[in-house]
PDB file of C-alpha atoms in Angstrom:
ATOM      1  CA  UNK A   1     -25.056 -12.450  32.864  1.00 52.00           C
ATOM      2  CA  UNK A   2     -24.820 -10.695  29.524  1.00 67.00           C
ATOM      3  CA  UNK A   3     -24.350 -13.055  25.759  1.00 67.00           C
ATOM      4  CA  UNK A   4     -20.658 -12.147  26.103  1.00 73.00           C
ATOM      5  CA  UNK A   5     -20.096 -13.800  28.924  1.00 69.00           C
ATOM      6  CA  UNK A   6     -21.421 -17.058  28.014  1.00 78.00           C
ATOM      7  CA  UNK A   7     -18.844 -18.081  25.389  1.00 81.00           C
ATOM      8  CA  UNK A   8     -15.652 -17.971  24.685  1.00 91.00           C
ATOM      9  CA  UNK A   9     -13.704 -14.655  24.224  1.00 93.00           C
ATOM     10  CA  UNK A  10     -12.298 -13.881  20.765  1.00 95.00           C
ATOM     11  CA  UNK A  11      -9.601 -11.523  20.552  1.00 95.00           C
ATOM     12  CA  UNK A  12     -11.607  -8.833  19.083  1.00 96.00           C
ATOM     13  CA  UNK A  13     -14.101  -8.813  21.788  1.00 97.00           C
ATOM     14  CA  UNK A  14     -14.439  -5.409  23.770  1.00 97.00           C
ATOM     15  CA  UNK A  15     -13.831  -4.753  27.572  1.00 96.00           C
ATOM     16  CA  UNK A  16     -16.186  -3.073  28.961  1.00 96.00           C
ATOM     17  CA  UNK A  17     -13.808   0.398  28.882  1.00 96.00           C
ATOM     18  CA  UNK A  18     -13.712  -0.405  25.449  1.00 97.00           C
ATOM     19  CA  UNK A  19     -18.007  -0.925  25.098  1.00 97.00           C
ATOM     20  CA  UNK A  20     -18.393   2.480  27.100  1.00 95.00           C
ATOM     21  CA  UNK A  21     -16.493   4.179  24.662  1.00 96.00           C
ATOM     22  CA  UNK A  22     -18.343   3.274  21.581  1.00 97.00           C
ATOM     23  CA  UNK A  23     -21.707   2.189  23.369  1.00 95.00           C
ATOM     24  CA  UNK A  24     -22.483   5.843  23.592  1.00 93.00           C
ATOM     25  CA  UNK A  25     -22.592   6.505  20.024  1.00 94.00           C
ATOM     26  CA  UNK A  26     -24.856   3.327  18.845  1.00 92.00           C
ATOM     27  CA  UNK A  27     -28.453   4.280  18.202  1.00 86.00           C
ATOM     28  CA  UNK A  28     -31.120   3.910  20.657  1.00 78.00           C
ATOM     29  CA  UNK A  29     -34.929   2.361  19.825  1.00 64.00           C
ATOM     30  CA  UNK A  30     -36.780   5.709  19.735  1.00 60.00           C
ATOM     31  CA  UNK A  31     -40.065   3.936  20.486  1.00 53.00           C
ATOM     32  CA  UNK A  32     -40.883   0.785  22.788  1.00 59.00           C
ATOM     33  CA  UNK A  33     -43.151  -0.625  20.675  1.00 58.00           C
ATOM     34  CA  UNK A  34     -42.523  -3.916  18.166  1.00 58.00           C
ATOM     35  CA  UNK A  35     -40.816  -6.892  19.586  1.00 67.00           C
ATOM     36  CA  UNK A  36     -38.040  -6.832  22.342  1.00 71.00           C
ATOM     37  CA  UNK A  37     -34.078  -6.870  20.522  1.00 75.00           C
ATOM     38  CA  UNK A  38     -32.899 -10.237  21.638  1.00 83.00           C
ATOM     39  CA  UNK A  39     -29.186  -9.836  21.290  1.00 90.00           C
ATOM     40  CA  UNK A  40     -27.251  -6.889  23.048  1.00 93.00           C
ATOM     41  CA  UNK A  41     -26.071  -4.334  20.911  1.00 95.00           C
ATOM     42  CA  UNK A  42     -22.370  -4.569  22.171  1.00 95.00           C
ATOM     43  CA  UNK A  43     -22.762  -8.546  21.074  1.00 96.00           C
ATOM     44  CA  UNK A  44     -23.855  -7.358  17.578  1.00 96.00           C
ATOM     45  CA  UNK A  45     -20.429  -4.967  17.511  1.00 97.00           C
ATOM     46  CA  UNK A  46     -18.351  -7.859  18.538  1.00 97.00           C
ATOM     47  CA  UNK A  47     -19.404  -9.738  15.714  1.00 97.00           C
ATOM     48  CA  UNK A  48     -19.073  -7.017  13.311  1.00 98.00           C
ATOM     49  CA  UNK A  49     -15.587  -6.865  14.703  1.00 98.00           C
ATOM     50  CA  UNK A  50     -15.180 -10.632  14.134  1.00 98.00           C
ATOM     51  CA  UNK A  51     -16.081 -10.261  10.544  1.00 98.00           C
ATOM     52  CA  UNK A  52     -13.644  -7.012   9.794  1.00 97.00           C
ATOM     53  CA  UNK A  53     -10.603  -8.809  11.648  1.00 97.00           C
ATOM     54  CA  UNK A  54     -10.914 -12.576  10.816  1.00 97.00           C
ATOM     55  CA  UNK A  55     -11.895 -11.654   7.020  1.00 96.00           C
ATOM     56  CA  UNK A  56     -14.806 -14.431   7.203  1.00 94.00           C
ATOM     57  CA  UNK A  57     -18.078 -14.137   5.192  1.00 95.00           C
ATOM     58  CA  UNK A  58     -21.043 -13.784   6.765  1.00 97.00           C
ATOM     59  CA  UNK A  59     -22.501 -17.053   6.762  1.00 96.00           C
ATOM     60  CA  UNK A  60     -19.490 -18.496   8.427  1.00 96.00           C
ATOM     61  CA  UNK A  61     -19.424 -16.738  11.240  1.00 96.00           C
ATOM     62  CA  UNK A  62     -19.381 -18.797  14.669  1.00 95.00           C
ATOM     63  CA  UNK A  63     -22.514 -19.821  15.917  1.00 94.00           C
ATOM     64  CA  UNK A  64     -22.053 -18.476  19.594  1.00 94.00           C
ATOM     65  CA  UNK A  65     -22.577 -14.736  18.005  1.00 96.00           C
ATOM     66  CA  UNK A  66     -25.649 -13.813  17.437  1.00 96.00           C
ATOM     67  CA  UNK A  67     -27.389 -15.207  13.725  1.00 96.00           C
ATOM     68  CA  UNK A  68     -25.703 -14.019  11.130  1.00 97.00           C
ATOM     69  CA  UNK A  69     -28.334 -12.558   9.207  1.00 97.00           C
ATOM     70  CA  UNK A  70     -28.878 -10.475  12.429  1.00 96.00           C
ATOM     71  CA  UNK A  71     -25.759  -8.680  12.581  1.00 97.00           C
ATOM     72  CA  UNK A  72     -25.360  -8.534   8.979  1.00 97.00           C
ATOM     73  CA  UNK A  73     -29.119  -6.161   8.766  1.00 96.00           C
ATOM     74  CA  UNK A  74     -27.756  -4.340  11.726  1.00 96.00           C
ATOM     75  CA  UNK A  75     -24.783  -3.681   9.820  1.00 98.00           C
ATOM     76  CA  UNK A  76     -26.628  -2.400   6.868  1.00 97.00           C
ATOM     77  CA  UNK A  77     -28.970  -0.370   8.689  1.00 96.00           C
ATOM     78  CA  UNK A  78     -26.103   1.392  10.053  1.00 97.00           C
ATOM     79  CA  UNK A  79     -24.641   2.049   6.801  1.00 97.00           C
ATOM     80  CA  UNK A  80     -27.585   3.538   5.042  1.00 96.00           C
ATOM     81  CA  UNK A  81     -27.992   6.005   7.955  1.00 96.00           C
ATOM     82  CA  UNK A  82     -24.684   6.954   8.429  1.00 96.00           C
ATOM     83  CA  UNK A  83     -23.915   5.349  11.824  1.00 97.00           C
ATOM     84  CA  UNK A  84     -20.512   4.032  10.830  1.00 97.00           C
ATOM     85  CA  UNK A  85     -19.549   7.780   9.162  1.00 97.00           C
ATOM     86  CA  UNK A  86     -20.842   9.262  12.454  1.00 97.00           C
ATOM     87  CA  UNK A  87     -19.413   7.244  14.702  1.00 97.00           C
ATOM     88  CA  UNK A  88     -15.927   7.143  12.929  1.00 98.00           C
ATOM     89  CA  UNK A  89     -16.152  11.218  13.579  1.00 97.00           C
ATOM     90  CA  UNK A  90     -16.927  11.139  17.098  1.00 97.00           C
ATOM     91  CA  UNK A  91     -14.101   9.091  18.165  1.00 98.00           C
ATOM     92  CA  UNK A  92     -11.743  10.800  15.929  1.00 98.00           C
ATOM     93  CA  UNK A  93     -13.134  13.722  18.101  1.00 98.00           C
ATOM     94  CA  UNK A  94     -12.552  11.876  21.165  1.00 97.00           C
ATOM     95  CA  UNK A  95      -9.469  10.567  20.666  1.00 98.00           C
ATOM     96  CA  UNK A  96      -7.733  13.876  19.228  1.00 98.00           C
ATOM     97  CA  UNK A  97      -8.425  15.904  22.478  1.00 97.00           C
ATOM     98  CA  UNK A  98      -7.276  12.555  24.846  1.00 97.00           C
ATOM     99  CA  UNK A  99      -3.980  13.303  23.073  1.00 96.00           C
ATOM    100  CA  UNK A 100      -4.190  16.967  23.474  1.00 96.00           C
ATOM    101  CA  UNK A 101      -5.238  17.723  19.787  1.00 97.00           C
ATOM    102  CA  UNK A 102      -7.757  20.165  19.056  1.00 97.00           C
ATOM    103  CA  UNK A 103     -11.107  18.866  18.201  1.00 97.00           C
ATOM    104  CA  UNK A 104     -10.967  19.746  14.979  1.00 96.00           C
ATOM    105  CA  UNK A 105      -8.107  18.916  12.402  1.00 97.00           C
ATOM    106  CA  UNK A 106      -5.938  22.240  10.506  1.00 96.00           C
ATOM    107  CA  UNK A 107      -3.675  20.254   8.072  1.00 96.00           C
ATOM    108  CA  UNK A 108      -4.465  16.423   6.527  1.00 97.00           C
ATOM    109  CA  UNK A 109      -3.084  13.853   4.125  1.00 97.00           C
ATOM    110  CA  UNK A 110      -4.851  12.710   1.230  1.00 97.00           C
ATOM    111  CA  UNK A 111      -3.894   9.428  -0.899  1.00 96.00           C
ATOM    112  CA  UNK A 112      -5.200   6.480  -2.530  1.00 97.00           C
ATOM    113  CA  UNK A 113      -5.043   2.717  -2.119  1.00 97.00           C
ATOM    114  CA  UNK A 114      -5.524   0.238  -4.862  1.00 97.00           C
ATOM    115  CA  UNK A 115      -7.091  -2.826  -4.298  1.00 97.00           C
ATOM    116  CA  UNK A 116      -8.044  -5.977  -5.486  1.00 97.00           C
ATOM    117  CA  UNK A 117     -11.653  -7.417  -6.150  1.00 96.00           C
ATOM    118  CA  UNK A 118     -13.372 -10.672  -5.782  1.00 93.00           C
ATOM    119  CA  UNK A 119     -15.658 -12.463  -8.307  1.00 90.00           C
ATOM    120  CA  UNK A 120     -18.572 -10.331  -6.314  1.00 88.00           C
ATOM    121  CA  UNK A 121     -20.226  -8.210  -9.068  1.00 90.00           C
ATOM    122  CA  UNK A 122     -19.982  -4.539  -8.292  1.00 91.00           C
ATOM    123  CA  UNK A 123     -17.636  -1.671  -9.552  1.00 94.00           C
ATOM    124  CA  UNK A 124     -14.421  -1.876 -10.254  1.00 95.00           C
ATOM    125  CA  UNK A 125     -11.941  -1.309 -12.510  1.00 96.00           C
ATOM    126  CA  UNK A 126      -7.777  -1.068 -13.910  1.00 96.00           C
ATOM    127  CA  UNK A 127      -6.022   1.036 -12.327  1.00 96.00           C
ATOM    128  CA  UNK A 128      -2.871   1.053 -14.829  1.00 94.00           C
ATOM    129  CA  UNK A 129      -0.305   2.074 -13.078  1.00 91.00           C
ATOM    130  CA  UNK A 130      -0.491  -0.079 -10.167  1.00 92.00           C
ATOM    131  CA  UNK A 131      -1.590  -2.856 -12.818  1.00 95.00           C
ATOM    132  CA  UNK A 132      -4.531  -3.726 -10.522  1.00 96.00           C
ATOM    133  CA  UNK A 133      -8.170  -4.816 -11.503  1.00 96.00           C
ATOM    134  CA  UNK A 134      -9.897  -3.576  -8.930  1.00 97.00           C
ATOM    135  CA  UNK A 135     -11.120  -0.627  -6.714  1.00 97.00           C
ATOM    136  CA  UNK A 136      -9.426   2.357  -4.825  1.00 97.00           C
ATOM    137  CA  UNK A 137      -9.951   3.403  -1.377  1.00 98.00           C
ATOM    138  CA  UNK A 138      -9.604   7.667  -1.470  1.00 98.00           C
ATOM    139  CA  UNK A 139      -8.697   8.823   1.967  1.00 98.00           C
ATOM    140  CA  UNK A 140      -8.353  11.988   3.839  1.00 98.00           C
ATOM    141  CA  UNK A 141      -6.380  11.240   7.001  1.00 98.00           C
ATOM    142  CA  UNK A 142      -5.435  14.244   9.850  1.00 97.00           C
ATOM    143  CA  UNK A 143      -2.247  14.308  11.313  1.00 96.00           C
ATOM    144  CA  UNK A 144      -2.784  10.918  13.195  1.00 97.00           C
ATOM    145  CA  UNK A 145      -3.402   9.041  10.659  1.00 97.00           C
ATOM    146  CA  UNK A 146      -7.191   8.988  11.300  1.00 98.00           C
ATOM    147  CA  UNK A 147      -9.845   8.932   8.781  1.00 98.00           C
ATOM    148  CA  UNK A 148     -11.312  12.212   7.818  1.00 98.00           C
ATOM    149  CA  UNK A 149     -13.568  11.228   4.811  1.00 98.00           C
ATOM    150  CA  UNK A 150     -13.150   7.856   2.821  1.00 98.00           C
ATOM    151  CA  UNK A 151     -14.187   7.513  -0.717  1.00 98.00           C
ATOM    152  CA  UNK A 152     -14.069   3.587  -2.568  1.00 98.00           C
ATOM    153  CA  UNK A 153     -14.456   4.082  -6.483  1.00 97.00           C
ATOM    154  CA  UNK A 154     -13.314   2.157  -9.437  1.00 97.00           C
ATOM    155  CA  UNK A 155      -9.475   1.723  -9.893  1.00 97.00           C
ATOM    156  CA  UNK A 156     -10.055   2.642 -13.482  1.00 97.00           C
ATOM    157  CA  UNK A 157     -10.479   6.940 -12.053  1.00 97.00           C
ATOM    158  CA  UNK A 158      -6.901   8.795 -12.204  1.00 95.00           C
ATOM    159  CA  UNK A 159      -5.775   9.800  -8.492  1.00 95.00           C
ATOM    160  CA  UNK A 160      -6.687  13.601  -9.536  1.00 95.00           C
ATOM    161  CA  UNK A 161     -10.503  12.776 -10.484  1.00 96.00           C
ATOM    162  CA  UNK A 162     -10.769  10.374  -7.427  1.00 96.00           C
ATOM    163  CA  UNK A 163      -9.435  13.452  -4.769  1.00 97.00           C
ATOM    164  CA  UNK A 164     -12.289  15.367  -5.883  1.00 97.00           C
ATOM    165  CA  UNK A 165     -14.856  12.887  -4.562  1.00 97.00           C
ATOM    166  CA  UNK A 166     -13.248  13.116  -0.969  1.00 97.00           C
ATOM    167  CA  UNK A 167     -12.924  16.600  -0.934  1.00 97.00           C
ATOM    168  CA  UNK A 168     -16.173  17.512  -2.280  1.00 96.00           C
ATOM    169  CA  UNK A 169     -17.245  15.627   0.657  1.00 96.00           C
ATOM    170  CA  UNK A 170     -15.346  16.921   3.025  1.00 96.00           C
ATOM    171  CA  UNK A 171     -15.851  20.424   2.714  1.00 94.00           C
ATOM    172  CA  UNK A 172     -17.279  22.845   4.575  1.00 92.00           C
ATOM    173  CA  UNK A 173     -17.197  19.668   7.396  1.00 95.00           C
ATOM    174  CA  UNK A 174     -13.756  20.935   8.894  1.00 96.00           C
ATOM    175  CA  UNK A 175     -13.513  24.842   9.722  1.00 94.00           C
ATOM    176  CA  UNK A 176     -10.256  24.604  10.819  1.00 96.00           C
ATOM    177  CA  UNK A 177      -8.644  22.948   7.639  1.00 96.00           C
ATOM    178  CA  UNK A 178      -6.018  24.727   6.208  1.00 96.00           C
ATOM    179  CA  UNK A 179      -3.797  22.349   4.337  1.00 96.00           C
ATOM    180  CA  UNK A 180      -3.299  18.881   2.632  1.00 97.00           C
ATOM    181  CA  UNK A 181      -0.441  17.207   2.210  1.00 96.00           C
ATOM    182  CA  UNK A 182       0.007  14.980  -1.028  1.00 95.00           C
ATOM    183  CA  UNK A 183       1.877  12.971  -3.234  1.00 92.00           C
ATOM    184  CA  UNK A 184       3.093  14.060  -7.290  1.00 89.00           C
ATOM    185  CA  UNK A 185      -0.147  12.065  -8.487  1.00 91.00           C
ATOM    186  CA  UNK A 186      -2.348  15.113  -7.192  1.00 95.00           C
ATOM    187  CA  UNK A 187       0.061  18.058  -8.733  1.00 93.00           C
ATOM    188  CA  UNK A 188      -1.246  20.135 -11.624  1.00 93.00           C
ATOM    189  CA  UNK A 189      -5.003  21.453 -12.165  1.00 95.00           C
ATOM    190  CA  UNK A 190      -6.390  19.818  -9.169  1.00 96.00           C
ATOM    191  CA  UNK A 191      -4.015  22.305  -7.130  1.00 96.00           C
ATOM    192  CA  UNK A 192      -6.070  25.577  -8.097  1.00 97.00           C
ATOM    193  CA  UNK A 193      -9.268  23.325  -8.024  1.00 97.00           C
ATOM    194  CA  UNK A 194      -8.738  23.090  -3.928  1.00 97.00           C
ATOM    195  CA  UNK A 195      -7.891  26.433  -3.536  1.00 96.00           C
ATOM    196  CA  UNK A 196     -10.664  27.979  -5.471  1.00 96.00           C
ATOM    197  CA  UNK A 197     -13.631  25.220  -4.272  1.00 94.00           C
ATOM    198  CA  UNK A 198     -12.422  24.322  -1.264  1.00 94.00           C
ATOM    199  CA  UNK A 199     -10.327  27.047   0.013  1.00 96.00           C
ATOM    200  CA  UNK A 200      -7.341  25.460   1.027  1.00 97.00           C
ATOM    201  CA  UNK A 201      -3.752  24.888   0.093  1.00 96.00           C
ATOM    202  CA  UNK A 202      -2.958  21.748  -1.645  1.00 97.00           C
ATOM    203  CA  UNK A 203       0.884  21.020  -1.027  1.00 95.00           C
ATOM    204  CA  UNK A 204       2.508  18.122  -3.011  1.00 94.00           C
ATOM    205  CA  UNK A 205       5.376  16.411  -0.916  1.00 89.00           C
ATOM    206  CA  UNK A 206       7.879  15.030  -3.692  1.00 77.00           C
ATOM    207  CA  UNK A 207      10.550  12.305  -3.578  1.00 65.00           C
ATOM    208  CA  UNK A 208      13.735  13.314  -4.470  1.00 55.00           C
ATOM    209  CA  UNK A 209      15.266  11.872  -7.695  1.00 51.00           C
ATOM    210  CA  UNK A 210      18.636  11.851  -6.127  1.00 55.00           C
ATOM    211  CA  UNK A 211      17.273   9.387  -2.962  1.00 49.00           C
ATOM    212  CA  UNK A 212      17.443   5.604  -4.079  1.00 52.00           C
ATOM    213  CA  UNK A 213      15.438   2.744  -2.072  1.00 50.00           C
ATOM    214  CA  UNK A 214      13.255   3.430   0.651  1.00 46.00           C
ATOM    215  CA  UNK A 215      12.510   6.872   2.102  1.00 52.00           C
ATOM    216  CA  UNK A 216      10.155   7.791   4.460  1.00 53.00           C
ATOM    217  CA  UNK A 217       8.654  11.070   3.313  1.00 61.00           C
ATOM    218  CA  UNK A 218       7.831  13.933   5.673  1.00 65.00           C
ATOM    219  CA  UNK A 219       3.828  14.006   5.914  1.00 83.00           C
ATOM    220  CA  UNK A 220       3.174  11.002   4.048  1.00 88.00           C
ATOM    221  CA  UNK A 221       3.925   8.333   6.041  1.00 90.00           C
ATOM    222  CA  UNK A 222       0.905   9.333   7.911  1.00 94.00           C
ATOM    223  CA  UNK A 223      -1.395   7.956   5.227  1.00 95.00           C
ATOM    224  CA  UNK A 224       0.743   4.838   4.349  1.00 94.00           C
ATOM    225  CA  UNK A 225       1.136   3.857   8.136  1.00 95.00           C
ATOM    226  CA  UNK A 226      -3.207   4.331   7.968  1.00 97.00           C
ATOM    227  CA  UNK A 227      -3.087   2.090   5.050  1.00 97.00           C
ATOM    228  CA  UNK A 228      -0.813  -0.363   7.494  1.00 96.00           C
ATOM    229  CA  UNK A 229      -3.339  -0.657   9.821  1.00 96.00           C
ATOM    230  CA  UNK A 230      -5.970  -2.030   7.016  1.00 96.00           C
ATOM    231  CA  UNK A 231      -3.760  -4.657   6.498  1.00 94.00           C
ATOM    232  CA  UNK A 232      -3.970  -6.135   9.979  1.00 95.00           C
ATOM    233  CA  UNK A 233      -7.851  -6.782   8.736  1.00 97.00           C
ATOM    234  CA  UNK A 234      -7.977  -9.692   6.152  1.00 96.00           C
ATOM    235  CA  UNK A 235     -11.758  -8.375   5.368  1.00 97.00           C
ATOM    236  CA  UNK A 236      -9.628  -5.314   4.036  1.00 97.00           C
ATOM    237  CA  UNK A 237      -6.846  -7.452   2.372  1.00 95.00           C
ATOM    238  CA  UNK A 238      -9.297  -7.196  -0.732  1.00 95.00           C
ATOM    239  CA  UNK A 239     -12.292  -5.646  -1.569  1.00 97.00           C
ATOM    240  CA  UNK A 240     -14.516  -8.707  -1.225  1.00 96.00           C
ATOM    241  CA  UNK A 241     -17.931  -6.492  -1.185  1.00 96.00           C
ATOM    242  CA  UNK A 242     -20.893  -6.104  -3.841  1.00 95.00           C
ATOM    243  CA  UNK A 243     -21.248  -1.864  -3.145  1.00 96.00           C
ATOM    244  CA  UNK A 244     -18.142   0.213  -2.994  1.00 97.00           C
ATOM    245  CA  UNK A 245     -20.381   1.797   0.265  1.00 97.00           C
ATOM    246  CA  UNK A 246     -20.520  -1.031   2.088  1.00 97.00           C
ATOM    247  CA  UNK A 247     -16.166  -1.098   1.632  1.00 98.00           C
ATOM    248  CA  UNK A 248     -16.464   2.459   3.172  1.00 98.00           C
ATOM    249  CA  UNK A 249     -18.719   1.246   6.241  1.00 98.00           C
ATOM    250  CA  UNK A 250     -16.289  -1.836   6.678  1.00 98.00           C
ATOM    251  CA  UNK A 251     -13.655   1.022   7.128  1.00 98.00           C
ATOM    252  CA  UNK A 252     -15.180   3.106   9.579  1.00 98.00           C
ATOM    253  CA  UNK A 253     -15.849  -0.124  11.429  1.00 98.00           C
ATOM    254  CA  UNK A 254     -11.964  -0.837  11.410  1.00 98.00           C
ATOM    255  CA  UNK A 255     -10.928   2.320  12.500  1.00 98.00           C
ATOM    256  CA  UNK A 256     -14.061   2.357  15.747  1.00 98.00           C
ATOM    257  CA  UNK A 257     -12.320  -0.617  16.725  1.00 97.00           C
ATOM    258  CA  UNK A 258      -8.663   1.216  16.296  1.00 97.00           C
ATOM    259  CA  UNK A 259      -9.725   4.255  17.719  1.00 98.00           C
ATOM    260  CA  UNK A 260     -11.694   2.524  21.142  1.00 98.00           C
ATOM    261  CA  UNK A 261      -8.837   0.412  22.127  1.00 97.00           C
ATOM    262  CA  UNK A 262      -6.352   3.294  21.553  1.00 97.00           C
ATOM    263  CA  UNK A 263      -8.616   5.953  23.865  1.00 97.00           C
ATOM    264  CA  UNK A 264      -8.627   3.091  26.351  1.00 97.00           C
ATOM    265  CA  UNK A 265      -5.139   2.994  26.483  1.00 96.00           C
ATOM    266  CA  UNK A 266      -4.490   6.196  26.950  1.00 95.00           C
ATOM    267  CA  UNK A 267      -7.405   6.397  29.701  1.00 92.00           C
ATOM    268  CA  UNK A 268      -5.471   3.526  31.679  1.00 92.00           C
ATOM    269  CA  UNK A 269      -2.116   5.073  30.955  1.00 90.00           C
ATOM    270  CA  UNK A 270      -3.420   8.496  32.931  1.00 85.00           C
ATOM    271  CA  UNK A 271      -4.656   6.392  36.057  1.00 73.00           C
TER     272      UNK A 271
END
């Protein structure tokens, strides 16, 4: 009988189609020696999935997990080695070809979130058009709204500045790219900046002055539908942690979860 069988389900618990999709991609001891890992490594994701969905801290979480401070190291080991990065990319992988994609993406959308901070020290900073005190989240999403690269900075860096930090990331990681879609707060220099460091064609999608109220925008709803999904997550409602690379790993952990129960679904769907 396995730990997750002994308590109570929560909602964010996996199956065990769900645990076989993402078990594959959690690191393995490379070496038997030191002492024997007490709690299961899908029992350590589960409560990693608690934390991103239920917006708790970590000292509150329930006491049928495993101890806190367990699945909090576990989570930090992770993001210093670039598990939840690696992971993130995998399914992404997985998930494009289940729904006939190629692997790899051609075109994405790129756009920035604003968010608020907590009394936790760390960086932040005013981002004055929004009028937030805070931090942004910088994303690169493909056509599916999944992440490609995600970037958390001050609030205080203009949209054009912040871009940079993605894409300097992100290249030479996606052959295939071609194209990005994005909004009028990415026109101007940074245009011939993609095209001459990155290679690619940076195409700004504007609203029309004419068009009063809501719109939805060809190409960049994708991103703003992405930036839906956060809010489903109250540990994403604000930016409650100390390094702006720990927000970044409590992404990637949001979207694993996204991305397993959505491959699952299709899997069942083709039975």
């Amino acid at each position: 009988m396995d730990e997750q069988s002994k308590r109570k389900s929560y909602q964010t618990d996996m199956s065990d189609e769900e645990w076989n999709k993402i078990g594959l991609h959690v690191p393995k001891r490379k070496t038997k020696a030191g002492r024997k890992r007490e709690h299961s490594f899908r029992e350590i994701l589960n409560a990693i999935f608690y934390i991103v969905r239920s917006g708790c801290v970590w000292r509150m979480m329930p006491h049928d997990f495993p101890p806190w401070q367990t699945v909090y190291t576990y989570f930090r080991i992770w993001k210093r080695s670039g598990i939840w990065e690696s992971m993130n990319a995998a399914l992404r992988t997985e998930l494009r070809v289940a729904s006939g994609r190629n692997p790899e993406p051609s075109a994405a959308v790129l756009d920035s979130q604003s968010v608020k901070t907590t009394e936790t020290p760390g960086v932040r900073g005013y981002d004055a058009g929004k009028k937030i005190n805070g931090r942004k989240r910088h994303v690169l999403v493909d056509v599916m709204g999944l992440i490609l690269m995600v970037v958390v900075h001050s609030a205080a860096i203009q949209d054009r500045d912040g871009a940079k930090l993605v894409l300097e990331k992100v290249k030479g990681k996606f052959p295939r790219m071609e194209l990005i879609w994005a909004d009028g707060g990415y026109s101007g220099k940074l245009i011939d900046w993609v095209k001459q460091f990155c290679g690619w064609i940076l195409e700004i999608v504007k609203r029309s002055d004419d068009v009063q109220g809501f719109k939805v925008l060809p190409h960049r709803w994708v991103v703003e539908r992405t930036f839906g999904w956060f809010g489903r997550y109250r540990r994403l409602s604000k930016d409650y942690e100390g390094l702006p690379e720990t927000s970044e790993s409590m992404i990637y952990a949001v979207m694993s979860l996204l991305m397993i129960r959505r491959l699952v679904k299709i899997q069942q769907s083709n039975l």
